[in-house]
């Protein structure tokens, strides 16, 4: 079983950031990432907070069941269009 916790939950409102990667799957498959597919992308705290603030004041925000920013870069702009709480 996996245990999830949030250090200083009271100070941060109980939020958690998950770092999900393909390392375990690649190891299981016996393969290695040998070809660079895309450039790394930097997501600053200030930018993320500004986007959430923008979303929270958008028309209809009071009727949404979640506020979130979908992280991606130019290579995922057209292919990743869903924000979900489920980590596949």
mmCIF file of N, CA, C and O in Angstrom:
data_model
loop_
_atom_site.group_PDB
_atom_site.id
_atom_site.type_symbol
_atom_site.label_atom_id
_atom_site.label_comp_id
_atom_site.label_asym_id
_atom_site.label_seq_id
_atom_site.Cartn_x
_atom_site.Cartn_y
_atom_site.Cartn_z
ATOM 1 N N UNK A 1 0.825 -1.198 0.000
ATOM 2 C CA UNK A 1 0.000 0.000 0.000
ATOM 3 C C UNK A 1 0.864 1.255 0.000
ATOM 4 O O UNK A 1 1.951 1.265 0.550
ATOM 5 N N UNK A 2 0.347 2.305 -0.595
ATOM 6 C CA UNK A 2 1.034 3.590 -0.654
ATOM 7 C C UNK A 2 0.362 4.529 0.340
ATOM 8 O O UNK A 2 -0.862 4.611 0.395
ATOM 9 N N UNK A 3 1.164 5.210 1.134
ATOM 10 C CA UNK A 3 0.648 6.174 2.089
ATOM 11 C C UNK A 3 0.942 7.573 1.589
ATOM 12 O O UNK A 3 2.080 7.868 1.233
ATOM 13 N N UNK A 4 -0.068 8.415 1.546
ATOM 14 C CA UNK A 4 0.088 9.795 1.101
ATOM 15 C C UNK A 4 -0.039 10.706 2.312
ATOM 16 O O UNK A 4 -0.914 10.524 3.141
ATOM 17 N N UNK A 5 0.838 11.692 2.386
ATOM 18 C CA UNK A 5 0.744 12.656 3.470
ATOM 19 C C UNK A 5 1.187 14.016 2.965
ATOM 20 O O UNK A 5 1.848 14.124 1.944
ATOM 21 N N UNK A 6 0.802 15.033 3.679
ATOM 22 C CA UNK A 6 1.168 16.403 3.330
ATOM 23 C C UNK A 6 1.834 17.032 4.544
ATOM 24 O O UNK A 6 1.190 17.245 5.567
ATOM 25 N N UNK A 7 3.130 17.284 4.429
ATOM 26 C CA UNK A 7 3.850 17.935 5.524
ATOM 27 C C UNK A 7 3.272 19.333 5.733
ATOM 28 O O UNK A 7 3.007 20.049 4.771
ATOM 29 N N UNK A 8 3.070 19.715 6.953
ATOM 30 C CA UNK A 8 2.521 21.031 7.288
ATOM 31 C C UNK A 8 1.180 21.264 6.604
ATOM 32 O O UNK A 8 0.936 22.316 6.033
ATOM 33 N N UNK A 9 0.331 20.281 6.613
ATOM 34 C CA UNK A 9 -0.953 20.364 5.919
ATOM 35 C C UNK A 9 -1.747 21.606 6.317
ATOM 36 O O UNK A 9 -2.368 22.244 5.475
ATOM 37 N N UNK A 10 -1.730 21.961 7.568
ATOM 38 C CA UNK A 10 -2.494 23.129 8.021
ATOM 39 C C UNK A 10 -1.971 24.407 7.364
ATOM 40 O O UNK A 10 -2.742 25.271 6.965
ATOM 41 N N UNK A 11 -0.662 24.520 7.217
ATOM 42 C CA UNK A 11 -0.062 25.723 6.644
ATOM 43 C C UNK A 11 -0.324 25.841 5.145
ATOM 44 O O UNK A 11 -0.336 26.933 4.593
ATOM 45 N N UNK A 12 -0.532 24.709 4.473
ATOM 46 C CA UNK A 12 -0.701 24.724 3.030
ATOM 47 C C UNK A 12 -2.092 24.280 2.589
ATOM 48 O O UNK A 12 -2.317 23.977 1.434
ATOM 49 N N UNK A 13 -3.012 24.189 3.498
ATOM 50 C CA UNK A 13 -4.372 23.831 3.148
ATOM 51 C C UNK A 13 -4.549 22.378 2.735
ATOM 52 O O UNK A 13 -5.503 22.024 2.086
ATOM 53 N N UNK A 14 -3.604 21.525 3.085
ATOM 54 C CA UNK A 14 -3.735 20.107 2.777
ATOM 55 C C UNK A 14 -3.418 19.728 1.353
ATOM 56 O O UNK A 14 -3.708 18.626 0.936
ATOM 57 N N UNK A 15 -2.824 20.618 0.596
ATOM 58 C CA UNK A 15 -2.515 20.328 -0.806
ATOM 59 C C UNK A 15 -1.287 19.441 -0.911
ATOM 60 O O UNK A 15 -0.414 19.455 -0.061
ATOM 61 N N UNK A 16 -1.236 18.658 -1.984
ATOM 62 C CA UNK A 16 -0.081 17.795 -2.240
ATOM 63 C C UNK A 16 0.248 17.844 -3.718
ATOM 64 O O UNK A 16 -0.632 17.975 -4.562
ATOM 65 N N UNK A 17 1.518 17.761 -4.032
ATOM 66 C CA UNK A 17 1.983 17.711 -5.417
ATOM 67 C C UNK A 17 2.627 16.358 -5.633
ATOM 68 O O UNK A 17 3.514 15.961 -4.877
ATOM 69 N N UNK A 18 2.142 15.627 -6.620
ATOM 70 C CA UNK A 18 2.680 14.305 -6.906
ATOM 71 C C UNK A 18 3.632 14.380 -8.085
ATOM 72 O O UNK A 18 3.323 14.991 -9.104
ATOM 73 N N UNK A 19 4.787 13.758 -7.936
ATOM 74 C CA UNK A 19 5.738 13.648 -9.032
ATOM 75 C C UNK A 19 5.599 12.236 -9.576
ATOM 76 O O UNK A 19 5.991 11.272 -8.931
ATOM 77 N N UNK A 20 5.011 12.133 -10.737
ATOM 78 C CA UNK A 20 4.757 10.840 -11.350
ATOM 79 C C UNK A 20 5.668 10.715 -12.565
ATOM 80 O O UNK A 20 5.749 11.617 -13.385
ATOM 81 N N UNK A 21 6.346 9.595 -12.665
ATOM 82 C CA UNK A 21 7.239 9.398 -13.809
ATOM 83 C C UNK A 21 7.203 7.944 -14.261
ATOM 84 O O UNK A 21 6.614 7.080 -13.612
ATOM 85 N N UNK A 22 7.823 7.670 -15.383
ATOM 86 C CA UNK A 22 7.776 6.343 -15.988
ATOM 87 C C UNK A 22 8.912 5.427 -15.552
ATOM 88 O O UNK A 22 9.044 4.327 -16.090
ATOM 89 N N UNK A 23 9.737 5.849 -14.604
ATOM 90 C CA UNK A 23 10.878 5.051 -14.168
ATOM 91 C C UNK A 23 10.546 3.612 -13.822
ATOM 92 O O UNK A 23 11.165 2.686 -14.364
ATOM 93 N N UNK A 24 9.591 3.356 -12.951
ATOM 94 C CA UNK A 24 9.253 1.965 -12.616
ATOM 95 C C UNK A 24 8.775 1.152 -13.824
ATOM 96 O O UNK A 24 9.141 -0.013 -13.972
ATOM 97 N N UNK A 25 7.986 1.766 -14.692
ATOM 98 C CA UNK A 25 7.516 1.061 -15.881
ATOM 99 C C UNK A 25 8.679 0.731 -16.817
ATOM 100 O O UNK A 25 8.786 -0.387 -17.321
ATOM 101 N N UNK A 26 9.573 1.697 -17.029
ATOM 102 C CA UNK A 26 10.726 1.461 -17.897
ATOM 103 C C UNK A 26 11.603 0.342 -17.350
ATOM 104 O O UNK A 26 12.076 -0.521 -18.106
ATOM 105 N N UNK A 27 11.801 0.344 -16.037
ATOM 106 C CA UNK A 27 12.602 -0.716 -15.417
ATOM 107 C C UNK A 27 11.933 -2.078 -15.588
ATOM 108 O O UNK A 27 12.577 -3.066 -15.931
ATOM 109 N N UNK A 28 10.630 -2.127 -15.371
ATOM 110 C CA UNK A 28 9.885 -3.373 -15.532
ATOM 111 C C UNK A 28 9.987 -3.898 -16.966
ATOM 112 O O UNK A 28 10.129 -5.092 -17.199
ATOM 113 N N UNK A 29 9.907 -2.992 -17.930
ATOM 114 C CA UNK A 29 9.976 -3.377 -19.341
ATOM 115 C C UNK A 29 11.401 -3.688 -19.807
ATOM 116 O O UNK A 29 11.592 -4.227 -20.891
ATOM 117 N N UNK A 30 12.385 -3.313 -18.987
ATOM 118 C CA UNK A 30 13.775 -3.555 -19.354
ATOM 119 C C UNK A 30 14.270 -2.632 -20.452
ATOM 120 O O UNK A 30 15.112 -3.017 -21.269
ATOM 121 N N UNK A 31 13.750 -1.428 -20.484
ATOM 122 C CA UNK A 31 14.148 -0.459 -21.503
ATOM 123 C C UNK A 31 14.768 0.764 -20.844
ATOM 124 O O UNK A 31 14.680 0.947 -19.627
ATOM 125 N N UNK A 32 15.405 1.608 -21.668
ATOM 126 C CA UNK A 32 16.044 2.814 -21.152
ATOM 127 C C UNK A 32 15.700 4.000 -22.048
ATOM 128 O O UNK A 32 15.581 3.843 -23.270
ATOM 129 N N UNK A 33 15.542 5.176 -21.464
ATOM 130 C CA UNK A 33 15.285 6.375 -22.266
ATOM 131 C C UNK A 33 16.595 6.833 -22.924
ATOM 132 O O UNK A 33 17.454 7.435 -22.279
ATOM 133 N N UNK A 34 16.753 6.542 -24.193
ATOM 134 C CA UNK A 34 18.030 6.863 -24.863
ATOM 135 C C UNK A 34 17.907 8.003 -25.861
ATOM 136 O O UNK A 34 18.915 8.509 -26.340
ATOM 137 N N UNK A 35 16.681 8.419 -26.169
ATOM 138 C CA UNK A 35 16.474 9.491 -27.139
ATOM 139 C C UNK A 35 15.716 10.637 -26.476
ATOM 140 O O UNK A 35 14.658 10.428 -25.872
ATOM 141 N N UNK A 36 16.255 11.836 -26.577
ATOM 142 C CA UNK A 36 15.615 13.013 -26.011
ATOM 143 C C UNK A 36 14.392 13.378 -26.861
ATOM 144 O O UNK A 36 14.507 13.577 -28.066
ATOM 145 N N UNK A 37 13.217 13.423 -26.237
ATOM 146 C CA UNK A 37 11.972 13.674 -26.971
ATOM 147 C C UNK A 37 11.503 15.130 -26.893
ATOM 148 O O UNK A 37 10.839 15.614 -27.782
ATOM 149 N N UNK A 38 11.777 15.810 -25.773
ATOM 150 C CA UNK A 38 11.345 17.193 -25.610
ATOM 151 C C UNK A 38 12.213 17.884 -24.572
ATOM 152 O O UNK A 38 12.904 17.237 -23.794
ATOM 153 N N UNK A 39 12.169 19.200 -24.577
ATOM 154 C CA UNK A 39 12.927 20.008 -23.628
ATOM 155 C C UNK A 39 12.196 20.070 -22.284
ATOM 156 O O UNK A 39 10.958 20.046 -22.251
ATOM 157 N N UNK A 40 12.949 20.156 -21.203
ATOM 158 C CA UNK A 40 12.302 20.319 -19.889
ATOM 159 C C UNK A 40 11.541 21.651 -19.832
ATOM 160 O O UNK A 40 11.877 22.591 -20.545
ATOM 161 N N UNK A 41 10.534 21.709 -19.002
ATOM 162 C CA UNK A 41 9.735 22.922 -18.849
ATOM 163 C C UNK A 41 9.743 23.344 -17.383
ATOM 164 O O UNK A 41 9.586 22.513 -16.502
ATOM 165 N N UNK A 42 9.928 24.629 -17.139
ATOM 166 C CA UNK A 42 9.939 25.166 -15.779
ATOM 167 C C UNK A 42 8.573 25.764 -15.461
ATOM 168 O O UNK A 42 8.062 26.603 -16.203
ATOM 169 N N UNK A 43 7.981 25.323 -14.364
ATOM 170 C CA UNK A 43 6.717 25.860 -13.891
ATOM 171 C C UNK A 43 6.997 26.589 -12.578
ATOM 172 O O UNK A 43 7.274 25.954 -11.566
ATOM 173 N N UNK A 44 6.940 27.915 -12.609
ATOM 174 C CA UNK A 44 7.232 28.681 -11.393
ATOM 175 C C UNK A 44 5.997 28.764 -10.501
ATOM 176 O O UNK A 44 4.854 28.731 -10.985
ATOM 177 N N UNK A 45 6.244 28.872 -9.217
ATOM 178 C CA UNK A 45 5.163 28.999 -8.239
ATOM 179 C C UNK A 45 4.303 30.215 -8.565
ATOM 180 O O UNK A 45 3.075 30.140 -8.555
ATOM 181 N N UNK A 46 4.951 31.345 -8.875
ATOM 182 C CA UNK A 46 4.227 32.580 -9.153
ATOM 183 C C UNK A 46 3.278 32.406 -10.342
ATOM 184 O O UNK A 46 2.131 32.853 -10.303
ATOM 185 N N UNK A 47 3.743 31.757 -11.393
ATOM 186 C CA UNK A 47 2.908 31.544 -12.574
ATOM 187 C C UNK A 47 1.722 30.631 -12.253
ATOM 188 O O UNK A 47 0.594 30.904 -12.661
ATOM 189 N N UNK A 48 1.985 29.551 -11.528
ATOM 190 C CA UNK A 48 0.899 28.623 -11.177
ATOM 191 C C UNK A 48 -0.153 29.302 -10.301
ATOM 192 O O UNK A 48 -1.356 29.147 -10.527
ATOM 193 N N UNK A 49 0.300 30.067 -9.314
ATOM 194 C CA UNK A 49 -0.656 30.757 -8.438
ATOM 195 C C UNK A 49 -1.457 31.790 -9.211
ATOM 196 O O UNK A 49 -2.661 31.956 -8.981
ATOM 197 N N UNK A 50 -0.805 32.485 -10.148
ATOM 198 C CA UNK A 50 -1.506 33.478 -10.963
ATOM 199 C C UNK A 50 -2.572 32.812 -11.829
ATOM 200 O O UNK A 50 -3.682 33.340 -11.974
ATOM 201 N N UNK A 51 -2.264 31.672 -12.388
ATOM 202 C CA UNK A 51 -3.231 30.960 -13.223
ATOM 203 C C UNK A 51 -4.421 30.459 -12.396
ATOM 204 O O UNK A 51 -5.566 30.557 -12.830
ATOM 205 N N UNK A 52 -4.160 29.922 -11.210
ATOM 206 C CA UNK A 52 -5.250 29.457 -10.348
ATOM 207 C C UNK A 52 -6.123 30.633 -9.924
ATOM 208 O O UNK A 52 -7.352 30.535 -9.900
ATOM 209 N N UNK A 53 -5.498 31.761 -9.629
ATOM 210 C CA UNK A 53 -6.254 32.962 -9.266
ATOM 211 C C UNK A 53 -7.144 33.396 -10.430
ATOM 212 O O UNK A 53 -8.318 33.731 -10.242
ATOM 213 N N UNK A 54 -6.591 33.363 -11.636
ATOM 214 C CA UNK A 54 -7.349 33.712 -12.837
ATOM 215 C C UNK A 54 -8.547 32.774 -13.018
ATOM 216 O O UNK A 54 -9.668 33.213 -13.278
ATOM 217 N N UNK A 55 -8.315 31.487 -12.854
ATOM 218 C CA UNK A 55 -9.374 30.485 -13.013
ATOM 219 C C UNK A 55 -10.451 30.667 -11.943
ATOM 220 O O UNK A 55 -11.636 30.539 -12.215
ATOM 221 N N UNK A 56 -10.032 30.983 -10.726
ATOM 222 C CA UNK A 56 -10.998 31.089 -9.626
ATOM 223 C C UNK A 56 -11.950 32.268 -9.798
ATOM 224 O O UNK A 56 -13.016 32.296 -9.181
ATOM 225 N N UNK A 57 -11.589 33.256 -10.633
ATOM 226 C CA UNK A 57 -12.444 34.424 -10.856
ATOM 227 C C UNK A 57 -13.117 34.400 -12.226
ATOM 228 O O UNK A 57 -13.821 35.352 -12.579
ATOM 229 N N UNK A 58 -12.929 33.346 -12.993
ATOM 230 C CA UNK A 58 -13.542 33.250 -14.318
ATOM 231 C C UNK A 58 -15.045 33.020 -14.195
ATOM 232 O O UNK A 58 -15.531 32.537 -13.171
ATOM 233 N N UNK A 59 -15.776 33.372 -15.239
ATOM 234 C CA UNK A 59 -17.218 33.143 -15.244
ATOM 235 C C UNK A 59 -17.524 31.673 -14.983
ATOM 236 O O UNK A 59 -16.917 30.790 -15.583
ATOM 237 N N UNK A 60 -18.445 31.413 -14.074
ATOM 238 C CA UNK A 60 -18.867 30.049 -13.775
ATOM 239 C C UNK A 60 -17.968 29.305 -12.807
ATOM 240 O O UNK A 60 -18.200 28.136 -12.520
ATOM 241 N N UNK A 61 -16.940 29.947 -12.272
ATOM 242 C CA UNK A 61 -15.992 29.269 -11.375
ATOM 243 C C UNK A 61 -16.683 28.694 -10.147
ATOM 244 O O UNK A 61 -16.284 27.639 -9.652
ATOM 245 N N UNK A 62 -17.708 29.356 -9.657
ATOM 246 C CA UNK A 62 -18.397 28.880 -8.453
ATOM 247 C C UNK A 62 -19.125 27.562 -8.686
ATOM 248 O O UNK A 62 -19.484 26.874 -7.743
ATOM 249 N N UNK A 63 -19.317 27.173 -9.946
ATOM 250 C CA UNK A 63 -20.017 25.925 -10.266
ATOM 251 C C UNK A 63 -19.063 24.793 -10.662
ATOM 252 O O UNK A 63 -19.527 23.688 -10.950
ATOM 253 N N UNK A 64 -17.776 25.052 -10.655
ATOM 254 C CA UNK A 64 -16.815 24.014 -11.031
ATOM 255 C C UNK A 64 -16.497 23.133 -9.832
ATOM 256 O O UNK A 64 -16.476 23.583 -8.696
ATOM 257 N N UNK A 65 -16.208 21.868 -10.083
ATOM 258 C CA UNK A 65 -15.923 20.957 -8.982
ATOM 259 C C UNK A 65 -14.436 20.877 -8.652
ATOM 260 O O UNK A 65 -14.049 20.167 -7.746
ATOM 261 N N UNK A 66 -13.599 21.597 -9.392
ATOM 262 C CA UNK A 66 -12.172 21.647 -9.063
ATOM 263 C C UNK A 66 -11.514 22.821 -9.765
ATOM 264 O O UNK A 66 -11.983 23.297 -10.773
ATOM 265 N N UNK A 67 -10.428 23.280 -9.173
ATOM 266 C CA UNK A 67 -9.592 24.308 -9.783
ATOM 267 C C UNK A 67 -8.224 23.689 -9.976
ATOM 268 O O UNK A 67 -7.647 23.149 -9.035
ATOM 269 N N UNK A 68 -7.696 23.758 -11.165
ATOM 270 C CA UNK A 68 -6.384 23.174 -11.392
ATOM 271 C C UNK A 68 -5.762 23.701 -12.656
ATOM 272 O O UNK A 68 -6.433 24.232 -13.531
ATOM 273 N N UNK A 69 -4.464 23.549 -12.727
ATOM 274 C CA UNK A 69 -3.698 23.953 -13.891
ATOM 275 C C UNK A 69 -3.090 22.692 -14.488
ATOM 276 O O UNK A 69 -2.398 21.946 -13.794
ATOM 277 N N UNK A 70 -3.376 22.441 -15.741
ATOM 278 C CA UNK A 70 -2.817 21.293 -16.431
ATOM 279 C C UNK A 70 -1.415 21.648 -16.895
ATOM 280 O O UNK A 70 -1.235 22.560 -17.695
ATOM 281 N N UNK A 71 -0.425 20.951 -16.352
ATOM 282 C CA UNK A 71 0.959 21.238 -16.699
ATOM 283 C C UNK A 71 1.336 20.531 -17.992
ATOM 284 O O UNK A 71 1.061 19.352 -18.168
ATOM 285 N N UNK A 72 1.966 21.240 -18.875
ATOM 286 C CA UNK A 72 2.398 20.679 -20.141
ATOM 287 C C UNK A 72 3.325 21.667 -20.830
ATOM 288 O O UNK A 72 3.622 22.731 -20.310
ATOM 289 N N UNK A 73 3.799 21.292 -21.999
ATOM 290 C CA UNK A 73 4.634 22.200 -22.769
ATOM 291 C C UNK A 73 4.163 22.180 -24.220
ATOM 292 O O UNK A 73 3.135 21.591 -24.539
ATOM 293 N N UNK A 74 4.901 22.803 -25.120
ATOM 294 C CA UNK A 74 4.465 22.926 -26.511
ATOM 295 C C UNK A 74 4.211 21.573 -27.159
ATOM 296 O O UNK A 74 3.311 21.439 -27.991
ATOM 297 N N UNK A 75 4.954 20.543 -26.779
ATOM 298 C CA UNK A 75 4.770 19.234 -27.413
ATOM 299 C C UNK A 75 3.509 18.525 -26.931
ATOM 300 O O UNK A 75 3.042 17.605 -27.583
ATOM 301 N N UNK A 76 2.954 18.942 -25.800
ATOM 302 C CA UNK A 76 1.739 18.298 -25.286
ATOM 303 C C UNK A 76 0.511 19.191 -25.414
ATOM 304 O O UNK A 76 -0.573 18.808 -24.985
ATOM 305 N N UNK A 77 0.681 20.354 -26.008
ATOM 306 C CA UNK A 77 -0.398 21.338 -26.072
ATOM 307 C C UNK A 77 -1.678 20.812 -26.714
ATOM 308 O O UNK A 77 -2.776 21.101 -26.262
ATOM 309 N N UNK A 78 -1.570 20.035 -27.763
ATOM 310 C CA UNK A 78 -2.746 19.530 -28.462
ATOM 311 C C UNK A 78 -3.174 18.134 -28.019
ATOM 312 O O UNK A 78 -4.262 17.682 -28.327
ATOM 313 N N UNK A 79 -2.307 17.423 -27.293
ATOM 314 C CA UNK A 79 -2.612 16.027 -26.973
ATOM 315 C C UNK A 79 -3.063 15.800 -25.537
ATOM 316 O O UNK A 79 -3.665 14.783 -25.236
ATOM 317 N N UNK A 80 -2.793 16.719 -24.646
ATOM 318 C CA UNK A 80 -3.164 16.556 -23.242
ATOM 319 C C UNK A 80 -4.168 17.638 -22.892
ATOM 320 O O UNK A 80 -3.793 18.768 -22.643
ATOM 321 N N UNK A 81 -5.439 17.279 -22.883
ATOM 322 C CA UNK A 81 -6.487 18.270 -22.707
ATOM 323 C C UNK A 81 -7.395 17.974 -21.517
ATOM 324 O O UNK A 81 -8.437 18.595 -21.372
ATOM 325 N N UNK A 82 -7.022 17.058 -20.654
ATOM 326 C CA UNK A 82 -7.904 16.666 -19.551
ATOM 327 C C UNK A 82 -7.215 16.895 -18.217
ATOM 328 O O UNK A 82 -6.070 16.506 -18.033
ATOM 329 N N UNK A 83 -7.914 17.499 -17.296
ATOM 330 C CA UNK A 83 -7.437 17.672 -15.940
ATOM 331 C C UNK A 83 -8.230 16.734 -15.059
ATOM 332 O O UNK A 83 -9.457 16.803 -15.010
ATOM 333 N N UNK A 84 -7.549 15.823 -14.382
ATOM 334 C CA UNK A 84 -8.243 14.849 -13.556
ATOM 335 C C UNK A 84 -7.503 14.629 -12.254
ATOM 336 O O UNK A 84 -6.286 14.836 -12.186
ATOM 337 N N UNK A 85 -8.195 14.225 -11.241
ATOM 338 C CA UNK A 85 -7.577 13.941 -9.953
ATOM 339 C C UNK A 85 -7.009 12.524 -9.909
ATOM 340 O O UNK A 85 -6.348 12.149 -8.976
ATOM 341 N N UNK A 86 -7.281 11.742 -10.919
ATOM 342 C CA UNK A 86 -6.839 10.351 -10.950
ATOM 343 C C UNK A 86 -5.456 10.259 -11.589
ATOM 344 O O UNK A 86 -5.229 10.797 -12.662
ATOM 345 N N UNK A 87 -4.540 9.593 -10.909
ATOM 346 C CA UNK A 87 -3.219 9.343 -11.488
ATOM 347 C C UNK A 87 -3.256 7.945 -12.066
ATOM 348 O O UNK A 87 -3.458 6.969 -11.355
ATOM 349 N N UNK A 88 -3.104 7.824 -13.349
ATOM 350 C CA UNK A 88 -3.234 6.534 -14.031
ATOM 351 C C UNK A 88 -2.144 5.638 -13.630
ATOM 352 O O UNK A 88 -1.283 5.242 -13.748
#
